[in-house]
Short mmCIF file of C-alpha atoms and ligand atoms in Angstrom, two decimals:
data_model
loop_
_atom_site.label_atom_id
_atom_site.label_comp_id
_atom_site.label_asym_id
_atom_site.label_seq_id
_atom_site.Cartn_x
_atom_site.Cartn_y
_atom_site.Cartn_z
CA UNK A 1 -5.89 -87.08 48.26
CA UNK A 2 -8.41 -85.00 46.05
CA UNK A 3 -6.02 -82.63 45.01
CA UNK A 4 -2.51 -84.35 43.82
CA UNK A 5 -1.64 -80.01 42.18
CA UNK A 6 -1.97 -81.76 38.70
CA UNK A 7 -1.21 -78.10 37.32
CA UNK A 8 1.70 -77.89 38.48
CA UNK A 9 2.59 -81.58 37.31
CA UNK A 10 1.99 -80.33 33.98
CA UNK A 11 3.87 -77.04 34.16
CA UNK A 12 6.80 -79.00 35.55
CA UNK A 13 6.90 -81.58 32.46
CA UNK A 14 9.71 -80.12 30.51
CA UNK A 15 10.54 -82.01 26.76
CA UNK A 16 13.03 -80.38 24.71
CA UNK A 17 12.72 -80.68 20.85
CA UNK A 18 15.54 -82.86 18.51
CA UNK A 19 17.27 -79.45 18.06
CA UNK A 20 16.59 -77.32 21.34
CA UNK A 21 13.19 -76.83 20.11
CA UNK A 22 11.03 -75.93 22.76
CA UNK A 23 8.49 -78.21 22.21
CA UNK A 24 9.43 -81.75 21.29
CA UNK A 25 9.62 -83.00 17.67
CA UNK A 26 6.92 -84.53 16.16
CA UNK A 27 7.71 -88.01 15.18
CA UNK A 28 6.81 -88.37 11.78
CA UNK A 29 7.73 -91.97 10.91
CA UNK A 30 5.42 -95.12 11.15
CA UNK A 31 8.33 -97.88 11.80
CA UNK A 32 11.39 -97.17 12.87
CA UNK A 33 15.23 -98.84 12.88
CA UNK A 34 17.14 -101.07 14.63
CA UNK A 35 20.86 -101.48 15.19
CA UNK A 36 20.94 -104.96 15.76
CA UNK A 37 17.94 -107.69 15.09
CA UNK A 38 18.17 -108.59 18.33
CA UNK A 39 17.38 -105.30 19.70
CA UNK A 40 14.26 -105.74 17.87
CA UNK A 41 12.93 -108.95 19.08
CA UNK A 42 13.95 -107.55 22.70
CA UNK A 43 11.27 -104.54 21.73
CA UNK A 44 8.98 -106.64 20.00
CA UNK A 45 8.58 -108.76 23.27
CA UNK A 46 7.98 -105.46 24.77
CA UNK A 47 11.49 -105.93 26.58
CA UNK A 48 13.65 -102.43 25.33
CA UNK A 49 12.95 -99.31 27.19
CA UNK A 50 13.40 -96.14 24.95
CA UNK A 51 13.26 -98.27 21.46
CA UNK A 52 10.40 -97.42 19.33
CA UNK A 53 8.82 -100.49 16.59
CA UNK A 54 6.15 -99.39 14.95
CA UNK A 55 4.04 -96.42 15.31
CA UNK A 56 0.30 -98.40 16.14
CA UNK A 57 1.92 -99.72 19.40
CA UNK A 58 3.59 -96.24 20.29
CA UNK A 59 5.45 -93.19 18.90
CA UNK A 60 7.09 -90.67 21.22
CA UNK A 61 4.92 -87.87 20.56
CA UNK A 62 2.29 -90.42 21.81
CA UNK A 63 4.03 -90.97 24.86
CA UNK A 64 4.80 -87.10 25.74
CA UNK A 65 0.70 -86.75 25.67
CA UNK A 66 0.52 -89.94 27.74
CA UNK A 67 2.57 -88.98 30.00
CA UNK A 68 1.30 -85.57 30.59
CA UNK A 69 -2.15 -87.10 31.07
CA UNK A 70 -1.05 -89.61 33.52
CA UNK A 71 0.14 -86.57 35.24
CA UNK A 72 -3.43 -84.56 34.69
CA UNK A 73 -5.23 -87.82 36.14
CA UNK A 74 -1.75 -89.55 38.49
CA UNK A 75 -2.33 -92.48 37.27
CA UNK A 76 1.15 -94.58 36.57
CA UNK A 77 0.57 -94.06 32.93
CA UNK A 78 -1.71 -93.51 30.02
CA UNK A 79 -2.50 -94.29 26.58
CA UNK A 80 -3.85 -92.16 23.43
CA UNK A 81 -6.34 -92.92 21.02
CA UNK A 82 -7.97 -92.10 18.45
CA UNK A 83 -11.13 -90.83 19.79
CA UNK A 84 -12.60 -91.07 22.97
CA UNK A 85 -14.72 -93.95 21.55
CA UNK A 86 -11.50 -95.49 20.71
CA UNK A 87 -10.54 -95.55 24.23
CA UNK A 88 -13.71 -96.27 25.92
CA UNK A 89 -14.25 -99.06 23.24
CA UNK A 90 -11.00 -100.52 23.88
CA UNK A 91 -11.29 -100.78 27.76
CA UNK A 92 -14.66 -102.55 27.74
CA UNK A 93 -13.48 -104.87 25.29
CA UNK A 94 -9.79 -105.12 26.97
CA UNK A 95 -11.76 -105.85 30.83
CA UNK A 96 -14.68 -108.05 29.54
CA UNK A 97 -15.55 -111.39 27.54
CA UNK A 98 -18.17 -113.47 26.44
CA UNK A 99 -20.82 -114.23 29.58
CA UNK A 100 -19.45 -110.92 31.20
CA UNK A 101 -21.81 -108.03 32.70
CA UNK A 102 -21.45 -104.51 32.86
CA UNK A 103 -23.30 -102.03 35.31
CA UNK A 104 -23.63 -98.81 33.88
CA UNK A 105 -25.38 -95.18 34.37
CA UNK A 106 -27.98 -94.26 32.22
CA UNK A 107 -26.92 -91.18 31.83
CA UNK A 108 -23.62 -91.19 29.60
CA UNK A 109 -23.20 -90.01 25.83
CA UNK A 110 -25.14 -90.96 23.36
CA UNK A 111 -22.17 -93.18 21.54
CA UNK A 112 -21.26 -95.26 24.48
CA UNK A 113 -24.74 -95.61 25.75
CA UNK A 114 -25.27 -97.10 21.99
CA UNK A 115 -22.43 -99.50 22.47
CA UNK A 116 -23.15 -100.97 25.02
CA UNK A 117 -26.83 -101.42 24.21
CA UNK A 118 -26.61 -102.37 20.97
CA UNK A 119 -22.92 -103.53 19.91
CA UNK A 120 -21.63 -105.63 22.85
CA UNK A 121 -24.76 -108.05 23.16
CA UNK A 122 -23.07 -109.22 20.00
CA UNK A 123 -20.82 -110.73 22.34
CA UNK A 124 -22.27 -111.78 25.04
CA UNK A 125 -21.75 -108.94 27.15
CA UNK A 126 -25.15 -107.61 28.73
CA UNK A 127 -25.46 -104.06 30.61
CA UNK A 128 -27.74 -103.32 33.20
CA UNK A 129 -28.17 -98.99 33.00
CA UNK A 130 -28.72 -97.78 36.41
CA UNK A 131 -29.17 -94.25 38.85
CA UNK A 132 -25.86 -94.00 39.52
CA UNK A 133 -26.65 -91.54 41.91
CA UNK A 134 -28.34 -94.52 43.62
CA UNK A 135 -25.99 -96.55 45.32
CA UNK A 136 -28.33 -99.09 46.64
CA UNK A 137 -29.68 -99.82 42.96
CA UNK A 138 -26.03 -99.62 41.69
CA UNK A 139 -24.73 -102.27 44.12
CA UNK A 140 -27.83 -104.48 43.84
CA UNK A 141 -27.15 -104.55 40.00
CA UNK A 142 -23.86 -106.39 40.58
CA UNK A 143 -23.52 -110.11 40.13
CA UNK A 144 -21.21 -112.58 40.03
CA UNK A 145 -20.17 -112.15 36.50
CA UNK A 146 -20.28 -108.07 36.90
CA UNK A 147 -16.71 -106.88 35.34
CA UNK A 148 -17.29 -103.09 35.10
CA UNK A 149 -19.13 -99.94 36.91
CA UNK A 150 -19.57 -97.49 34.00
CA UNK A 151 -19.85 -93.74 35.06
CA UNK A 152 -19.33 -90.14 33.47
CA UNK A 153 -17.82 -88.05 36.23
CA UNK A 154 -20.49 -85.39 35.21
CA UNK A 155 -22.87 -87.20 33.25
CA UNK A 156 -24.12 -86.51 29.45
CA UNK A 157 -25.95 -84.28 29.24
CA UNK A 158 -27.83 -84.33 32.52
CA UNK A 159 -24.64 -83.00 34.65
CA UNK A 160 -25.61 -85.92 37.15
CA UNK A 161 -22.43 -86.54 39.54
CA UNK A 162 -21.06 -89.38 40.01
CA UNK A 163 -20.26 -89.63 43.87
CA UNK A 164 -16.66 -91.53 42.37
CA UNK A 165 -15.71 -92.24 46.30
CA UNK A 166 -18.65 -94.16 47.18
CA UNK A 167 -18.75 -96.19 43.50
CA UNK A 168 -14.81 -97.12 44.31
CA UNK A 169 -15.84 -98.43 47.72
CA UNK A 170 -18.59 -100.22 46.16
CA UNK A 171 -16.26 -101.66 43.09
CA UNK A 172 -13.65 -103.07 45.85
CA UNK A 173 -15.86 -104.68 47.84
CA UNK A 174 -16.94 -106.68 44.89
CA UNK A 175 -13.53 -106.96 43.64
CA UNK A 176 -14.62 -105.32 40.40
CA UNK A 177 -13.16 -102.55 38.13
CA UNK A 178 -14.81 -98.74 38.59
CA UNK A 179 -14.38 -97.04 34.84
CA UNK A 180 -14.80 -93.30 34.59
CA UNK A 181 -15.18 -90.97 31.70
CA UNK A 182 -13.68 -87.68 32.85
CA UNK A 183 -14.73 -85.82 30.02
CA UNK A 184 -16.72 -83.13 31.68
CA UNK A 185 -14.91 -82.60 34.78
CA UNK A 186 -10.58 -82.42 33.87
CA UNK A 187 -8.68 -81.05 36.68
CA UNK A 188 -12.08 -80.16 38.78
CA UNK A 189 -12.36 -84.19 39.65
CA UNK A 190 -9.12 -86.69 40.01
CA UNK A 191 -11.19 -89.83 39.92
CA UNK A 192 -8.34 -91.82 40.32
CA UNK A 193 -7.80 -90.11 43.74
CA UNK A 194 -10.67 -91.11 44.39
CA UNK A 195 -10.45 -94.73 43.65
CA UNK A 196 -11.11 -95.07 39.92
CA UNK A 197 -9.48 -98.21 38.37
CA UNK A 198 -9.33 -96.69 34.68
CA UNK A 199 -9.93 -92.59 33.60
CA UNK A 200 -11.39 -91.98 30.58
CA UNK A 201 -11.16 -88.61 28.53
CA UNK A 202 -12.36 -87.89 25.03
CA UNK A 203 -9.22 -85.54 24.26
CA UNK A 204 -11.77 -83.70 21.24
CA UNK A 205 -13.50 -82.18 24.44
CA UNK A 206 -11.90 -79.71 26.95
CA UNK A 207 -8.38 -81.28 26.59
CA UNK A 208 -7.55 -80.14 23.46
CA UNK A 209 -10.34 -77.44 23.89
CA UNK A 210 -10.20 -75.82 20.22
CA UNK A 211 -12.58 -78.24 18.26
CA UNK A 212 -9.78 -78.83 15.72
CA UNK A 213 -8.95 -82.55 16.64
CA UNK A 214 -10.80 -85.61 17.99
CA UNK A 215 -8.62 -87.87 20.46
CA UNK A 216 -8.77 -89.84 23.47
CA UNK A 217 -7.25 -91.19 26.27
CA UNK A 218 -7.22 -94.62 28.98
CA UNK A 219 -5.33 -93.55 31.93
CA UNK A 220 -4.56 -96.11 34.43
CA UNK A 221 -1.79 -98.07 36.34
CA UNK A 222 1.16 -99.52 34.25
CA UNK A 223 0.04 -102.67 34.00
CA UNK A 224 -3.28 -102.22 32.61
CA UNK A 225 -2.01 -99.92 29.80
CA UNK A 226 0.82 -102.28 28.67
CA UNK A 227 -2.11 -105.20 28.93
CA UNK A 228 -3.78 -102.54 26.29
CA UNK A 229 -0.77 -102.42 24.40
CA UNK A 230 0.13 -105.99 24.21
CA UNK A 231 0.87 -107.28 20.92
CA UNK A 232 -0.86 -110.66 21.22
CA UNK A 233 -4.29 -109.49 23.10
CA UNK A 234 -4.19 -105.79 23.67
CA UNK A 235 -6.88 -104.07 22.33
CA UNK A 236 -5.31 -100.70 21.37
CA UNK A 237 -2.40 -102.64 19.80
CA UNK A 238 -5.07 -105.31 17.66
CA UNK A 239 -8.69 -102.80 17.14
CA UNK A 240 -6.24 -99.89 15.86
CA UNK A 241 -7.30 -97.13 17.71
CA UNK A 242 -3.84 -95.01 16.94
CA UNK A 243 -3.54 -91.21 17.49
CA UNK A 244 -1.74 -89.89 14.82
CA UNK A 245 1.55 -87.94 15.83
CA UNK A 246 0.52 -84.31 14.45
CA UNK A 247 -2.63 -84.91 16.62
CA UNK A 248 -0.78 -85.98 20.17
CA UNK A 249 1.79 -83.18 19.19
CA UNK A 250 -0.98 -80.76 18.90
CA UNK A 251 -3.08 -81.54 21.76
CA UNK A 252 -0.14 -81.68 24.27
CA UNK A 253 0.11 -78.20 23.41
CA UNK A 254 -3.20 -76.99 24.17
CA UNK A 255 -3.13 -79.18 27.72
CA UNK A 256 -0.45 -76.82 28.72
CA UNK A 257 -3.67 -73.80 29.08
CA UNK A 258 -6.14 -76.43 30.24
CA UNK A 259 -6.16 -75.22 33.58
CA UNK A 260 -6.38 -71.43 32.69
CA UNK A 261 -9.12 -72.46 30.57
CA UNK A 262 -11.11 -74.51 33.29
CA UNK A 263 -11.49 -72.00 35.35
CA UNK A 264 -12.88 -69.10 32.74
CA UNK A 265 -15.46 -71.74 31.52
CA UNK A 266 -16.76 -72.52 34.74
CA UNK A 267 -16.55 -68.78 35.93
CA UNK A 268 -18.60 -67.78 32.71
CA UNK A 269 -21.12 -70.99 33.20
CA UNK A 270 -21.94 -70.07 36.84
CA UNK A 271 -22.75 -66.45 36.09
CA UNK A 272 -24.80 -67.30 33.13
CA UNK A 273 -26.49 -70.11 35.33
CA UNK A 274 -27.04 -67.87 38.53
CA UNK A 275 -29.04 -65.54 36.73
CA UNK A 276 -30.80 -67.78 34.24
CA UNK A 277 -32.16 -69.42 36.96
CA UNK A 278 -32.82 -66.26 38.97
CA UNK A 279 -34.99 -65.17 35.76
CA UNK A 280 -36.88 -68.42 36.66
CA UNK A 281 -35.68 -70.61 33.50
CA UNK A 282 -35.41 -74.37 34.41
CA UNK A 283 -31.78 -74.79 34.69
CA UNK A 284 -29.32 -77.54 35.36
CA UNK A 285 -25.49 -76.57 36.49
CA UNK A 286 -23.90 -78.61 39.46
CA UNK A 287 -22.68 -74.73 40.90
CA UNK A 288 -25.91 -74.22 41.88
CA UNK A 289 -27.38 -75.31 45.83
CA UNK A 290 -30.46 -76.46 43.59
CA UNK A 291 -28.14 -79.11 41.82
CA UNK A 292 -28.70 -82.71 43.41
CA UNK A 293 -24.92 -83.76 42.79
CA UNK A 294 -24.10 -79.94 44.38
CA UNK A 295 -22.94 -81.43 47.38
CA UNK A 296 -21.64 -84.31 46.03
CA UNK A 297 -19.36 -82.55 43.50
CA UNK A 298 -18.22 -80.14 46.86
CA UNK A 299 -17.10 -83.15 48.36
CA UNK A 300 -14.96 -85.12 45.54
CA UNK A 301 -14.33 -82.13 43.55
CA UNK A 302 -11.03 -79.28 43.52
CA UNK A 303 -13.02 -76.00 43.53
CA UNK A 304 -10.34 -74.47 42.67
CA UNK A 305 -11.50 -74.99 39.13
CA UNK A 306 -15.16 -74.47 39.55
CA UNK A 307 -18.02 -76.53 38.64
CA UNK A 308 -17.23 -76.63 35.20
CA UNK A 309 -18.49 -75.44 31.71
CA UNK A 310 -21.54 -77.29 31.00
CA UNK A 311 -24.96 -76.46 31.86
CA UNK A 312 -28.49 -76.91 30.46
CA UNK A 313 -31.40 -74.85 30.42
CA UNK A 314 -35.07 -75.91 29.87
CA UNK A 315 -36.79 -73.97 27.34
CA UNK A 316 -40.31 -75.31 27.52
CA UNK A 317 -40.60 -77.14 24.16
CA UNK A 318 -38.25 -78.39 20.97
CA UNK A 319 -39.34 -75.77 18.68
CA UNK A 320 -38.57 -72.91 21.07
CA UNK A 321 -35.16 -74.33 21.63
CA UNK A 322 -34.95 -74.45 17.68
CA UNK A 323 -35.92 -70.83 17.47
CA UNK A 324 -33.48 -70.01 20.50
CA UNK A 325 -30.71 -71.85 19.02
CA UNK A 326 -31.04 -70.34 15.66
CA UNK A 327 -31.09 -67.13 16.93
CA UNK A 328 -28.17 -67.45 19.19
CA UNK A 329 -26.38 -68.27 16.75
CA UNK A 330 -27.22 -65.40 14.14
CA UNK A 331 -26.25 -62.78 17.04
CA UNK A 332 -22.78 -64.58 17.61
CA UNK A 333 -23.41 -65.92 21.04
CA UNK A 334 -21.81 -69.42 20.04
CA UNK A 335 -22.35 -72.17 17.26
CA UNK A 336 -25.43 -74.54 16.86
CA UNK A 337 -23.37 -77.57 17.00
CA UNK A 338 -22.70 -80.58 19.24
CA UNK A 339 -19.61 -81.13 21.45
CA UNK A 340 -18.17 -79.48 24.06
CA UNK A 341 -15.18 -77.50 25.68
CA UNK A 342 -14.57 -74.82 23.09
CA UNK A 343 -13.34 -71.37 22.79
CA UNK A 344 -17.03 -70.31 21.65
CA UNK A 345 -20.33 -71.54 23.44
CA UNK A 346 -21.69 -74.26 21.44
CA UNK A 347 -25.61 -75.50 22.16
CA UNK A 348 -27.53 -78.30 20.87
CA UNK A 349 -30.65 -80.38 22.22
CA UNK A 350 -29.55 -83.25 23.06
CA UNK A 351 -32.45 -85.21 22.80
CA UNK A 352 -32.37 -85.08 19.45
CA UNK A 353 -29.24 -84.87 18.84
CA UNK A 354 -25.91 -86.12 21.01
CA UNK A 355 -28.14 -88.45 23.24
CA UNK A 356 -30.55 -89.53 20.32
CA UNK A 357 -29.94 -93.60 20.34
CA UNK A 358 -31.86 -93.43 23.73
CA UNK A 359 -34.99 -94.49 23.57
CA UNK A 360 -37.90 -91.92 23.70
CA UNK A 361 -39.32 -93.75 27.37
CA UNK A 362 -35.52 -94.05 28.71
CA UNK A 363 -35.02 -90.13 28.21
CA UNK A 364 -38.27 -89.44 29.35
CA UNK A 365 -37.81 -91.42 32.30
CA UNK A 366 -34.06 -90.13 32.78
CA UNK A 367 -35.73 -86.26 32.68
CA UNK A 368 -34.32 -85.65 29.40
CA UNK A 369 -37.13 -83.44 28.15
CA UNK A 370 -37.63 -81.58 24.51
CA UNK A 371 -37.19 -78.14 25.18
CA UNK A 372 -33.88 -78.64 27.10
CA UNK A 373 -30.54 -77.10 25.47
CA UNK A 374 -27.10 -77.99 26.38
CA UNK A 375 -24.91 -75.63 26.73
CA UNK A 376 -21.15 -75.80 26.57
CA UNK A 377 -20.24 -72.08 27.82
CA UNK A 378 -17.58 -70.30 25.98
CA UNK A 379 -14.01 -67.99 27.61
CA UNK A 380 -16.57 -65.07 26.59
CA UNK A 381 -14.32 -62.14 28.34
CA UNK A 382 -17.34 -60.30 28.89
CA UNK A 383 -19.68 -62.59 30.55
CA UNK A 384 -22.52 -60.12 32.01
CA UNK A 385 -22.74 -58.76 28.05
CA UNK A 386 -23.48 -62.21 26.94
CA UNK A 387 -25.96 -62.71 29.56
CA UNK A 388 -27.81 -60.02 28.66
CA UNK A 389 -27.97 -60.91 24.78
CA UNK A 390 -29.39 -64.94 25.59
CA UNK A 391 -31.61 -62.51 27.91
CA UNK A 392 -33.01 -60.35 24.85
CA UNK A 393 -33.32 -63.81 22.28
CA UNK A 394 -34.88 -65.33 24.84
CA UNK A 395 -37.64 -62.03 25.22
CA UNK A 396 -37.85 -61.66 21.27
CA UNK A 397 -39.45 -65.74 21.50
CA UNK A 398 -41.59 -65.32 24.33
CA UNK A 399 -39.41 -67.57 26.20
CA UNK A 400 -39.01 -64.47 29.04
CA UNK A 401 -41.59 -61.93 29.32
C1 PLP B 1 -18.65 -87.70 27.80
C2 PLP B 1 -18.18 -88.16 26.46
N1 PLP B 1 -17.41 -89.26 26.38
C3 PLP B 1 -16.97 -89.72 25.19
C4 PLP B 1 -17.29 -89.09 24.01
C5 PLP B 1 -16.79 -89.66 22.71
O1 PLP B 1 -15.63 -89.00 22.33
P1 PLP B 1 -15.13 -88.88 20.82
O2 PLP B 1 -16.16 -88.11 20.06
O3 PLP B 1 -13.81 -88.19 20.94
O4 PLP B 1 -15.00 -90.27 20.29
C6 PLP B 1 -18.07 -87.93 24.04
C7 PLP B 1 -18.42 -87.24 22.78
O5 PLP B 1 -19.25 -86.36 22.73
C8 PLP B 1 -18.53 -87.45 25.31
O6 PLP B 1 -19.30 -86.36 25.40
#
């Protein structure tokens, strides 16, 4: 089942606020009351449905967003965080231990790809970075003490897909957990239809899709979020990675357009991609047949919502995608700033900026040259007018003739 109608899940969540509100009432307390001190042991032992402790193990605005995002990703159930590093941080450390192995992609962001080269040797925990597109080198990378397959649905920031069906089979047959950041791709891939053990999101991205917030998100079954939320050894109960109330509150109203908004980014991406690459510009976007993950993204993806927002194009050199970048920017095409899902196109190089722990070799070797520019496409309403603005920066530096 690719397509579990997760839209409709969502529009069919209905929470009513403490006084009719339509939206339901942020709670804005960090412990909360008991009538009887045995009630409380009962929730402290995790043993009293509906009773609320203490607001780093849960509050129920935490719990609407969880829920809704259980329903984006149907999974059994979900947990927020603080930041998507807060999540993906807290499922390594919650699925491995000293001795342990992970096999990962090369190509994910910057932050995790840092963590897991340079913080979790610190315990023991060795990655081997892989082609995840390469299933033969991703299955010969597993050992015995192998714990985790890392992927990005759509990787950062080469758009590399993750053929999620394949890596599941691969995961099960070595009894192994498959771990998926779903940044890129909400509501165009269900990994967990697929056969993902855990779905990532960092909420900051598309989810909450105004660039006002930075959250995140584990999604899996019911037992692996309460083993996350265990008071003795869970690691979002002990490392601290809490979403604030205001924050979940906030975000769970912006999920509510998600699906509108999926669909305008990617329509707006392919255009702009299309004809960039018609002009001849090297360019990257899994809509197009030229894509290598084209086919793969076809065949785990819903169309329904495109091929999503992100593209990159290859300018040639750094200091032409400087000069291109600047001068977006002065003619209000978007921001020159990293991240990604906004209202407004935002474009940055990545290779010196969101991907810049990787070593100069790695991103050579990956094909992460200078002179590329990732672009995170805008809900531009007039999509052909924006095309032809890039198209007149891009003559005024020589980039087109
Ligand atoms: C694919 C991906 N995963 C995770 C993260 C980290 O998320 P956050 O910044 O919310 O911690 C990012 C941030 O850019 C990202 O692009």
């Amino acid at each position: 089942m690719k397509n579990h109608n997760a839209a409709q899940k969502i529009q069919d969540l209905q929470y009513f606020g403490e006084f009719g509100g339509v939206n339901p009432s942020i709670t804005d307390s960090s412990t909360y009351t008991f009538l009887s001190a045995k009630t409380m042991f009962d929730t402290f032992e995790g043993n009293a449905e509906g009773c609320y402790l203490y607001s780093r193990h849960s509050t129920p605005s935490n719990l609407y967003l969880g829920q809704a995002l259980a329903a984006l990703e149907n999974t059994e159930a979900a947990n927020v965080t603080a930041s998507g590093m807060g999540a993906i941080t807290s499922v390594l450390l919650q699925l491995c231990q000293a001795g342990d192995e992970i096999v990962s992609s090369r190509t994910i962001y910057g932050g995790t790809y840092a963590f897991l080269k340079n913080f979790l040797p610190k315990l023991q925990i060795q990655t081997k970075f892989v082609d995840i597109t390469n299933l033969e080198s991703v299955e010969n990378a597993i050992q015995e003490n192998t714990k985790i397959i890392y992927c990005e649905t759509m990787s950062n920031p080469l758009l590399e897909i993750a053929d999620i069906e394949a890596l599941s089979q691969i995961a099960k047959k070595h009894n192994i957990k498959l771990v998926v950041d779903n940044t890129f791709s909400p509501y165009i891939v269900a990994p967990a239809n697929l056969g993902a053990d855990v779905v990532i999101h960092s909420l900051t991205k598309f989810i909450n899709g105004s660039s006002d917030a930075v959250g995140g998100v584990i999604c899996g079954s019911q037992e692996f979020i309460d083993q996350l939320r265990n008071v003795n050894d869970g690691a979002c109960m002990l490392l601290g990675p809490t979403m604030d109330s205001f924050r979940a509150a906030s975000i769970l109203k912006n999920l509510r357009t998600l699906h509108i908004r999926m669909k305008q980014h990617s329509h707006n991406a392919s255009y702009l991609a299309g004809e960039f690459e018609k002009l001849g510009i090297k360019t990257v976007y899994p809509g197009l047949s030229s894509h290598p993950g084209h086919e793969t993204l076809k065949k785990i993806g819903n169309l329904e919502y495109g091929f999503g927002g992100m593209m990159t194009l290859d300018v040639g050199s750094l200091d032409k995608a400087n000069a291109l970048m600047e001068m977006m920017q002065m003619e209000n095409l978007g921001y020159l700033a990293v991240s990604l899902g906004f209202y407004k196109t935002l474009f940055s190089a990545p290779g010196t900026s969101t991907s810049s722990d990787i070593p100069i070799e790695e991103e050579k070797a990956m094909g992460l040259s200078d002179g590329l520019i990732r672009f995170s496409i805008g809900l531009d309403h007039d999509i052909e007018n924006t095309f032809k603005k890039m198209k007149e920066c891009m003559q005024k530096l020589e980039i087109l003739k």
